[in-house]
Amino acid sequence: MSEEWFEKVRSIVASVYHVPVETVSLDKPLGELGADSLDAATLVFALEDEFHVQIPDECMDATRSLRALAEQLESLQSEAPRVATADGS
Amino acid sequence: MERVAVTGIGVVSAIGNTTADFWSSLTHGTSGIAPLTLADPALFRFKRGAEVRGHEPLEHFDPRRADLLDRFAQFAVIAARAAVADAGVEWTPQLRERTAVVTGSCIGGQSSEDAGFFHLYHERRASVHPLTIPRTMASAGASHVTVEFGITGPSFTVSTACASSTHALGQAFWLVRSGVVDMALAGGSEAPFSVGILKAWDALRVVSADTCRPFSRNRSGMILGEGAAMLVLEPRDAARARGARIWGEVLGFGMSSDAGHITQPSAEGGARAMRQALADARLAPEAIGYVNAHGTGTAANDLTEARAIRAVFGGHTDALAVSSTKAMHGHALGAAGALEAAATLLALHHGVLPPTVNCTEPDPQCALDVVPNEARRAAIEYALSNSFAFGGMNAVAAFGAAR
């Protein structure tokens, strides 16, 4: 897992929650990144949109760290077929 | 029954984002109709709109809250803040529980939905933003107003197309008059300048290719507008007791349905709503000095509304001033009635009638004194504000000068 990959995930978190990227720690549990379930849904959307993956609900367990999620994103991206779009492509 | 005073007015509009600027534009006949900037004019037959200028969400909301609010809900909160400040409301837990919020909106946050669907259908992304639903709900404006002030009394949103915020004002008025609540924030907001929505209006072929000319023979249709207006309503005695400035009173409210066509208005429907408002206010038609017309600048509206006014006022029509302020602030759909209620109250307060601008060829078929092009000084005691929506949903509010 490259530093670059982690940095990309951190910067997405920072832009979703409007916080400086340096305050986003990879060791933070996901539940402490945002305030509520709407925040969590917004983060999932941003990550899915950026990495073209479908993130299963269990990956967003509030007790998991951002680092664990970032690692999983990479494997999701390498194995998952592209998510279906409105026109079926 | 309580008498109902208006003690606060807040406005966001194409002709001013403060009540003072809004009123200054209305009295100077300054129109906010200008080339479209919020969407590419090349995409539409019409090229102009009455857009709110210089709106920067981050000047009003922190970034995380701004994300949550569609433009229409931002306008609602900004106008409500101004109205509450204007009224000098001092919140207590009891007042928060005894205050209602009633807003009107025709399309709610459909601009956010439009953006989400662009993402989905055009950009072929897999999903839409999770805030699409919370931003799009037509009731989001009212919700965010309750959150802003911690208001825990009743809140709801009325959606009756272009009469939405007059219906909202009417419900709020009745809540205060009957003593169900001790205060109400009432009004409406709208922000329709999104490509999909503008295309839908373009397809109806009711939007003018140049400008809005109500009651003028050379009329060519309506011009879309946006914005918000919110009013603070409270029992007149309570307002006096706390020394609040009273802009005017809401005296009555009337509603009717055309039960006819989904877009063509009927004179009988509009006339019934005006009569209902007069009856509710216990006013004779002859008491009314000014009518703020629905006045969209379409032939269907202007001719029908003129007939409706004559049917209600008979011979008194010739002594009646009737103006449409839509040629200045545009047709702000669900916010129109609230903006026009504000204009009517300010007219009563200042003793000045806002003009129907762009009325270069007064239409003899309308045969009304439309206060063409220049404001007129006139001490008026009672006035009506008409809102006649698509679908034949008519709402009319009756106002009185503060006494």
Coordinates of C-alpha atoms in Angstrom, one line a residue:
Chain A
M1 CA 0.0 0.0 0.0
S2 CA 1.6 3.3 -1.1
E3 CA 1.7 6.5 0.9
E4 CA 0.1 8.1 -2.1
W5 CA -3.0 5.9 -1.8
F6 CA -3.4 6.8 1.9
E7 CA -2.9 10.5 1.1
K8 CA -5.7 10.3 -1.5
V9 CA -8.1 8.8 1.0
R10 CA -7.2 11.3 3.6
S11 CA -7.7 14.2 1.2
I12 CA -11.2 12.9 0.3
V13 CA -12.1 12.7 4.0
A14 CA -10.8 16.2 4.5
S15 CA -12.8 17.7 1.6
V16 CA -16.0 15.9 2.6
Y17 CA -15.8 17.2 6.2
H18 CA -14.2 20.5 5.4
V19 CA -11.3 20.0 7.7
P20 CA -7.5 20.5 7.1
V21 CA -6.0 17.3 5.7
E22 CA -3.4 17.2 8.5
T23 CA -6.1 16.6 11.1
V24 CA -7.3 13.5 9.4
S25 CA -5.5 10.6 11.1
L26 CA -5.4 7.2 9.5
D27 CA -5.7 5.6 12.9
K28 CA -9.0 7.3 13.7
P29 CA -12.0 5.0 13.9
L30 CA -14.5 5.8 11.1
G31 CA -17.1 6.7 13.7
E32 CA -15.0 9.6 14.9
L33 CA -14.4 11.2 11.5
G34 CA -17.9 12.5 11.0
A35 CA -20.8 13.5 13.2
D36 CA -23.6 11.1 12.2
S37 CA -24.9 8.5 9.7
L38 CA -25.4 11.2 7.1
D39 CA -21.7 12.1 7.3
A40 CA -20.8 8.4 6.9
A41 CA -23.1 8.1 3.9
T42 CA -21.5 11.2 2.3
L43 CA -18.0 9.8 2.9
V44 CA -19.0 6.4 1.3
F45 CA -20.4 8.2 -1.7
A46 CA -17.3 10.3 -2.2
L47 CA -15.0 7.2 -1.9
E48 CA -17.2 5.1 -4.2
D49 CA -17.3 7.9 -6.7
E50 CA -13.6 8.5 -6.7
F51 CA -12.5 4.8 -6.8
H52 CA -15.4 3.4 -8.8
V53 CA -16.1 0.7 -6.3
Q54 CA -19.1 -0.4 -4.3
I55 CA -18.3 -0.4 -0.6
P56 CA -20.2 -3.0 1.4
D57 CA -21.9 -1.7 4.6
E58 CA -19.7 -3.8 6.8
C59 CA -16.6 -2.0 5.6
M60 CA -18.0 1.2 7.2
D61 CA -18.1 -0.3 10.7
A62 CA -17.6 2.7 13.0
T63 CA -15.0 1.0 15.1
R64 CA -12.7 0.3 12.1
S65 CA -9.8 2.7 11.3
L66 CA -9.6 4.8 8.2
R67 CA -6.3 2.9 7.5
A68 CA -8.2 -0.4 7.4
L69 CA -10.9 1.1 5.1
A70 CA -8.2 2.5 2.8
E71 CA -6.5 -0.9 2.6
Q72 CA -9.8 -2.6 1.8
L73 CA -10.6 0.0 -0.9
E74 CA -7.5 -1.1 -2.8
S75 CA -8.5 -4.7 -2.8
L76 CA -12.1 -3.8 -3.7
Q77 CA -10.8 -1.8 -6.6
S78 CA -8.6 -4.6 -7.9
E79 CA -11.3 -7.3 -7.7
A80 CA -14.6 -5.5 -8.3
P81 CA -16.1 -5.2 -11.7
R82 CA -17.2 -1.6 -12.5
V83 CA -20.4 -0.6 -10.8
A84 CA -23.5 -0.5 -13.0
T85 CA -24.5 2.9 -14.3
A86 CA -27.9 4.2 -15.2
D87 CA -27.6 3.2 -18.9
G88 CA -26.5 -0.3 -18.0
S89 CA -22.9 0.2 -19.0
Chain B
M1 CA -59.6 35.8 18.0
E2 CA -56.3 37.7 18.0
R3 CA -55.6 40.5 15.6
V4 CA -52.4 39.6 13.7
A5 CA -49.5 42.0 13.3
V6 CA -46.5 41.7 11.1
T7 CA -43.5 42.7 13.1
G8 CA -40.6 41.4 11.0
I9 CA -39.8 41.3 7.3
G10 CA -36.9 39.5 5.7
V11 CA -36.2 39.4 2.0
V12 CA -33.7 37.8 -0.5
S13 CA -34.5 38.9 -4.0
A14 CA -33.2 39.9 -7.4
I15 CA -33.9 43.5 -6.4
G16 CA -32.2 43.5 -3.0
N17 CA -31.1 41.2 -0.2
T18 CA -32.3 43.5 2.5
T19 CA -35.8 44.8 3.1
A20 CA -34.5 48.4 2.6
D21 CA -32.9 47.6 -0.8
F22 CA -35.9 45.6 -1.9
W23 CA -38.2 48.6 -1.1
S24 CA -35.9 51.1 -2.7
S25 CA -35.9 49.1 -5.9
L26 CA -39.7 48.7 -5.8
T27 CA -40.2 52.4 -5.4
H28 CA -37.6 53.4 -8.0
G29 CA -39.0 50.9 -10.5
T30 CA -35.7 49.1 -10.7
S31 CA -36.0 45.7 -12.3
G32 CA -33.8 42.7 -11.4
I33 CA -34.4 41.1 -14.7
A34 CA -31.0 40.6 -16.4
P35 CA -29.1 38.1 -18.6
L36 CA -29.0 34.6 -17.1
T37 CA -25.7 33.9 -15.2
L38 CA -26.7 30.7 -13.3
A39 CA -27.2 28.7 -16.4
D40 CA -26.0 29.0 -20.0
P41 CA -28.5 31.2 -21.8
A42 CA -27.6 29.5 -25.1
L43 CA -29.6 26.5 -23.9
F44 CA -33.0 28.2 -23.8
R45 CA -35.3 30.3 -25.9
F46 CA -35.4 32.8 -23.1
K47 CA -32.2 34.5 -22.0
R48 CA -33.1 36.5 -18.9
G49 CA -34.1 35.9 -15.4
A50 CA -34.4 37.7 -12.1
E51 CA -31.6 36.1 -10.2
V52 CA -30.4 36.8 -6.7
R53 CA -27.1 38.6 -7.1
G54 CA -23.9 38.1 -5.1
H55 CA -25.2 35.2 -3.0
E56 CA -22.2 33.5 -1.4
P57 CA -23.3 30.6 0.8
L58 CA -20.1 30.7 2.9
E59 CA -20.9 34.2 3.9
H60 CA -24.0 32.9 5.7
F61 CA -23.2 29.3 6.6
D62 CA -20.2 27.3 7.7
P63 CA -19.0 24.9 5.0
R64 CA -20.6 21.8 6.5
R65 CA -24.0 23.4 6.9
A66 CA -23.8 25.0 3.4
D67 CA -23.4 21.4 2.0
L68 CA -26.7 20.4 3.7
L69 CA -28.8 23.3 2.2
D70 CA -30.0 23.7 -1.3
R71 CA -30.0 27.3 -2.5
F72 CA -33.7 27.5 -1.9
A73 CA -33.3 26.5 1.8
Q74 CA -30.4 28.9 2.2
F75 CA -32.6 31.7 1.0
A76 CA -35.3 30.6 3.5
V77 CA -32.9 30.7 6.5
I78 CA -31.3 34.0 5.4
A79 CA -34.7 35.7 5.0
A80 CA -35.9 34.2 8.4
R81 CA -32.8 35.5 10.2
A82 CA -33.5 39.0 8.8
A83 CA -37.2 38.8 9.7
V84 CA -36.5 37.7 13.3
A85 CA -33.8 40.4 13.7
D86 CA -36.2 43.0 12.3
A87 CA -38.9 41.9 14.7
G88 CA -36.5 42.0 17.7
V89 CA -37.7 38.5 18.8
E90 CA -36.3 37.6 22.2
W91 CA -36.5 33.8 22.3
T92 CA -37.5 32.0 25.5
P93 CA -38.1 28.2 25.7
Q94 CA -41.8 28.9 26.0
L95 CA -41.9 31.1 22.9
R96 CA -39.9 28.5 20.9
E97 CA -42.5 26.0 21.8
R98 CA -45.3 28.3 20.9
T99 CA -43.9 29.4 17.5
A100 CA -44.9 28.0 14.1
V101 CA -42.9 27.9 10.9
V102 CA -44.9 27.7 7.7
T103 CA -43.1 28.0 4.4
G104 CA -44.1 27.7 0.8
S105 CA -42.1 26.3 -2.1
C106 CA -43.1 25.1 -5.5
I107 CA -40.1 23.0 -6.5
G108 CA -38.1 22.8 -3.3
G109 CA -34.5 21.7 -3.8
Q110 CA -35.0 20.3 -7.3
S111 CA -31.8 22.1 -8.4
S112 CA -29.9 19.6 -6.2
E113 CA -31.9 16.7 -7.6
D114 CA -31.1 18.0 -11.1
A115 CA -27.4 18.1 -10.3
G116 CA -27.6 14.5 -8.9
F117 CA -29.4 13.2 -12.0
F118 CA -26.9 14.9 -14.2
H119 CA -24.3 12.9 -12.4
L120 CA -26.3 9.7 -12.8
Y121 CA -27.5 10.0 -16.3
H122 CA -25.0 12.2 -18.1
E123 CA -21.8 11.5 -16.3
R124 CA -22.8 7.8 -15.9
R125 CA -21.8 7.7 -12.3
A126 CA -23.0 4.8 -10.2
S127 CA -24.8 6.8 -7.5
V128 CA -26.0 10.2 -6.5
H129 CA -24.9 12.3 -3.5
P130 CA -26.5 11.1 -0.2
L131 CA -27.5 14.7 0.6
T132 CA -29.7 14.7 -2.5
I133 CA -32.9 13.8 -0.6
P134 CA -32.3 16.1 2.4
R135 CA -31.5 19.0 0.1
T136 CA -34.4 18.4 -2.3
M137 CA -37.3 18.0 0.3
A138 CA -39.6 20.9 -0.3
S139 CA -39.9 21.2 3.5
A140 CA -36.1 21.6 4.0
G141 CA -36.5 25.4 4.2
A142 CA -38.9 25.2 7.1
S143 CA -36.8 22.5 8.8
H144 CA -33.7 24.5 8.7
V145 CA -35.5 27.6 10.0
T146 CA -36.7 25.6 13.0
V147 CA -33.1 24.4 13.6
E148 CA -31.7 27.9 13.2
F149 CA -33.8 29.3 16.1
G150 CA -34.6 26.2 18.1
I151 CA -38.3 26.5 17.3
T152 CA -40.2 23.5 18.5
G153 CA -43.8 24.4 17.6
P154 CA -45.6 23.3 14.5
S155 CA -43.7 23.4 11.2
F156 CA -44.8 22.5 7.7
T157 CA -44.5 23.4 4.1
V158 CA -47.2 24.1 1.6
S159 CA -46.7 23.4 -2.1
T160 CA -49.4 24.9 -4.3
A161 CA -47.2 25.9 -7.3
C162 CA -47.1 29.7 -7.7
A163 CA -49.5 30.3 -4.8
S164 CA -47.4 28.3 -2.3
S165 CA -46.2 31.1 0.0
T166 CA -49.5 32.9 0.0
H167 CA -51.1 29.7 1.1
A168 CA -48.3 29.3 3.7
L169 CA -48.9 32.9 5.0
G170 CA -52.6 32.2 5.2
Q171 CA -52.2 29.1 7.3
A172 CA -49.7 30.8 9.6
F173 CA -52.1 33.8 9.9
W174 CA -54.9 31.5 11.0
L175 CA -52.7 29.7 13.5
V176 CA -51.8 33.0 15.2
R177 CA -55.3 34.5 14.9
S178 CA -56.9 31.5 16.5
G179 CA -54.3 31.3 19.4
V180 CA -52.9 28.0 18.4
V181 CA -49.4 29.6 18.5
D182 CA -48.1 32.9 19.8
M183 CA -45.8 33.6 16.9
A184 CA -45.3 32.4 13.3
L185 CA -42.5 32.7 10.8
A186 CA -44.3 32.5 7.4
G187 CA -43.2 32.9 3.9
G188 CA -41.5 31.0 1.1
S189 CA -38.4 30.5 -0.9
E190 CA -37.5 29.3 -4.4
A191 CA -34.3 28.8 -6.5
P192 CA -35.3 27.4 -9.9
F193 CA -32.2 28.4 -12.0
S194 CA -31.0 24.9 -12.8
V195 CA -30.8 23.6 -16.4
G196 CA -33.4 20.8 -16.1
I197 CA -35.9 23.1 -14.4
L198 CA -35.4 26.0 -16.8
K199 CA -35.7 23.6 -19.8
A200 CA -39.1 22.4 -18.4
W201 CA -40.3 26.0 -18.1
D202 CA -38.9 26.7 -21.6
A203 CA -41.0 23.8 -23.0
L204 CA -44.2 25.4 -21.6
R205 CA -43.6 28.4 -23.8
V206 CA -44.8 30.9 -21.2
V207 CA -41.4 32.5 -20.5
S208 CA -40.7 35.8 -22.4
A209 CA -37.8 35.9 -24.8
D210 CA -37.1 39.5 -23.6
T211 CA -38.8 40.8 -20.5
C212 CA -41.9 40.8 -18.3
R213 CA -44.6 43.4 -19.2
P214 CA -47.6 42.8 -17.0
F215 CA -50.9 44.4 -18.2
S216 CA -49.2 45.8 -21.2
R217 CA -50.5 45.1 -24.7
N218 CA -47.0 44.2 -25.9
R219 CA -46.6 41.5 -23.1
S220 CA -44.6 38.5 -24.1
G221 CA -44.8 36.2 -21.1
M222 CA -43.3 35.8 -17.6
I223 CA -39.7 36.0 -16.4
L224 CA -38.6 33.5 -13.8
G225 CA -37.2 34.8 -10.5
E226 CA -35.9 33.4 -7.2
G227 CA -35.5 34.4 -3.6
A228 CA -37.3 34.3 -0.4
A229 CA -39.4 36.4 1.9
M230 CA -40.3 35.6 5.5
L231 CA -42.6 37.5 7.8
V232 CA -42.9 37.4 11.6
L233 CA -46.6 37.3 12.7
E234 CA -47.7 37.7 16.2
P235 CA -50.9 38.9 18.1
R236 CA -51.1 42.6 17.7
D237 CA -51.7 43.2 21.4
A238 CA -48.6 41.2 22.3
A239 CA -46.6 43.1 19.7
R240 CA -47.7 46.4 21.1
A241 CA -47.0 45.3 24.7
R242 CA -43.4 44.5 23.9
G243 CA -43.1 47.7 21.9
A244 CA -42.4 46.1 18.6
R245 CA -42.6 48.0 15.3
I246 CA -45.7 46.9 13.4
W247 CA -45.4 47.0 9.6
G248 CA -49.1 46.2 9.2
E249 CA -51.7 43.6 9.9
V250 CA -52.8 40.5 8.2
L251 CA -56.6 40.8 8.2
G252 CA -57.9 38.0 6.2
F253 CA -57.2 35.1 3.9
G254 CA -59.2 33.4 1.2
M255 CA -58.7 30.3 -1.0
S256 CA -60.5 28.7 -3.9
S257 CA -60.0 26.2 -6.7
D258 CA -60.8 26.7 -10.3
A259 CA -61.6 23.0 -10.9
G260 CA -60.8 23.7 -14.5
H261 CA -57.6 23.5 -16.4
I262 CA -54.2 22.6 -15.1
T263 CA -52.6 25.7 -16.5
Q264 CA -55.3 28.1 -17.8
P265 CA -56.7 30.3 -15.0
S266 CA -60.4 31.1 -14.5
A267 CA -61.7 34.5 -13.5
E268 CA -64.4 32.9 -11.3
G269 CA -61.8 31.1 -9.3
G270 CA -59.7 34.1 -8.6
A271 CA -62.7 36.2 -7.8
R272 CA -64.0 33.7 -5.3
A273 CA -60.6 33.7 -3.5
M274 CA -60.6 37.5 -3.3
R275 CA -64.2 37.5 -2.0
Q276 CA -63.2 34.9 0.6
A277 CA -60.3 37.0 1.7
L278 CA -62.5 40.1 2.0
A279 CA -65.1 38.2 4.0
D280 CA -62.5 36.7 6.3
A281 CA -61.1 40.2 6.9
R282 CA -64.7 41.6 7.3
L283 CA -63.9 44.2 4.7
A284 CA -66.2 45.6 2.0
P285 CA -64.6 45.7 -1.5
E286 CA -64.8 49.5 -1.4
A287 CA -62.4 49.5 1.5
I288 CA -59.6 48.2 -0.6
G289 CA -57.2 50.8 -2.1
Y290 CA -54.5 48.6 -3.6
V291 CA -54.2 45.1 -5.1
N292 CA -50.8 43.5 -5.6
A293 CA -51.7 41.4 -8.6
H294 CA -50.5 38.0 -9.5
G295 CA -49.6 39.8 -12.7
T296 CA -47.3 37.3 -14.4
G297 CA -47.3 39.1 -17.8
T298 CA -48.8 36.2 -19.7
A299 CA -52.0 37.0 -21.6
A300 CA -53.8 34.1 -19.8
N301 CA -53.1 35.6 -16.4
D302 CA -53.5 39.3 -17.1
L303 CA -56.8 39.2 -18.9
T304 CA -58.3 36.7 -16.5
E305 CA -57.1 38.5 -13.4
A306 CA -58.4 41.8 -14.7
R307 CA -61.8 40.2 -15.2
A308 CA -61.7 38.7 -11.8
I309 CA -60.9 42.0 -10.2
R310 CA -63.7 43.7 -12.0
A311 CA -66.1 41.0 -11.0
V312 CA -65.2 41.5 -7.3
F313 CA -64.9 45.3 -7.2
G314 CA -67.5 46.4 -9.8
G315 CA -67.6 50.1 -10.1
H316 CA -64.9 50.5 -7.4
T317 CA -62.4 49.0 -9.8
D318 CA -61.9 52.4 -11.4
A319 CA -60.8 53.8 -8.0
L320 CA -58.5 50.9 -7.3
A321 CA -54.7 50.8 -7.8
V322 CA -53.5 47.4 -9.1
S323 CA -49.8 46.7 -9.7
S324 CA -47.7 43.7 -10.5
T325 CA -44.3 43.8 -9.0
K326 CA -43.2 40.7 -10.9
A327 CA -41.6 42.9 -13.7
M328 CA -39.1 43.9 -11.0
H329 CA -38.5 40.8 -8.8
G330 CA -39.5 38.2 -11.5
H331 CA -41.9 35.4 -10.9
A332 CA -40.3 33.6 -8.0
L333 CA -42.8 30.8 -8.1
G334 CA -43.3 29.5 -4.6
A335 CA -41.6 32.5 -3.1
A336 CA -43.7 35.0 -5.2
G337 CA -46.6 35.4 -2.8
A338 CA -44.2 36.0 0.2
L339 CA -42.2 38.7 -1.8
E340 CA -45.5 40.3 -2.8
A341 CA -46.9 40.2 0.7
A342 CA -43.7 42.0 1.8
A343 CA -44.2 44.5 -1.0
T344 CA -47.8 45.1 -0.1
L345 CA -47.0 45.6 3.6
L346 CA -44.2 48.0 2.8
A347 CA -46.6 49.9 0.5
L348 CA -49.1 50.3 3.3
H349 CA -46.4 51.3 5.7
H350 CA -44.7 53.9 3.5
G351 CA -47.9 55.1 1.8
V352 CA -46.3 54.5 -1.6
L353 CA -47.6 52.1 -4.3
P354 CA -44.9 50.1 -6.2
P355 CA -45.4 50.5 -10.0
T356 CA -46.0 47.9 -12.8
V357 CA -42.8 48.5 -14.7
N358 CA -42.3 47.8 -18.4
C359 CA -45.9 48.7 -18.9
T360 CA -45.3 50.7 -22.1
E361 CA -48.7 50.1 -23.7
P362 CA -51.3 49.7 -21.0
D363 CA -53.7 47.0 -22.3
P364 CA -57.2 48.5 -22.7
Q365 CA -58.6 45.0 -22.4
C366 CA -57.4 44.9 -18.8
A367 CA -58.8 48.4 -18.0
L368 CA -57.2 48.7 -14.6
D369 CA -55.2 51.5 -13.0
V370 CA -51.9 49.5 -13.0
V371 CA -49.7 52.3 -11.6
P372 CA -47.7 52.2 -14.7
N373 CA -43.9 52.6 -14.5
E374 CA -43.7 55.0 -11.6
A375 CA -44.4 54.6 -8.0
R376 CA -47.2 56.6 -6.6
R377 CA -47.7 58.2 -3.2
A378 CA -51.0 57.1 -1.8
A379 CA -52.1 56.6 1.8
I380 CA -53.9 53.2 1.6
E381 CA -55.6 51.6 4.5
Y382 CA -56.4 48.1 3.1
A383 CA -54.9 46.0 0.4
L384 CA -55.0 42.6 -1.2
S385 CA -52.3 40.4 -2.6
N386 CA -53.3 37.8 -5.2
S387 CA -51.6 34.5 -6.0
F388 CA -53.3 32.4 -8.7
A389 CA -51.4 29.1 -9.3
F390 CA -51.2 26.6 -12.0
G391 CA -53.8 23.9 -11.3
G392 CA -56.3 26.6 -10.3
M393 CA -55.2 27.0 -6.7
N394 CA -56.0 30.5 -5.7
A395 CA -54.9 32.3 -2.5
V396 CA -55.5 35.9 -1.5
A397 CA -54.3 37.7 1.6
A398 CA -55.9 40.9 3.0
F399 CA -53.6 43.4 4.7
G400 CA -54.2 46.5 6.7
A401 CA -52.0 49.5 7.6
A402 CA -50.8 49.6 11.2
R403 CA -53.1 51.7 13.3

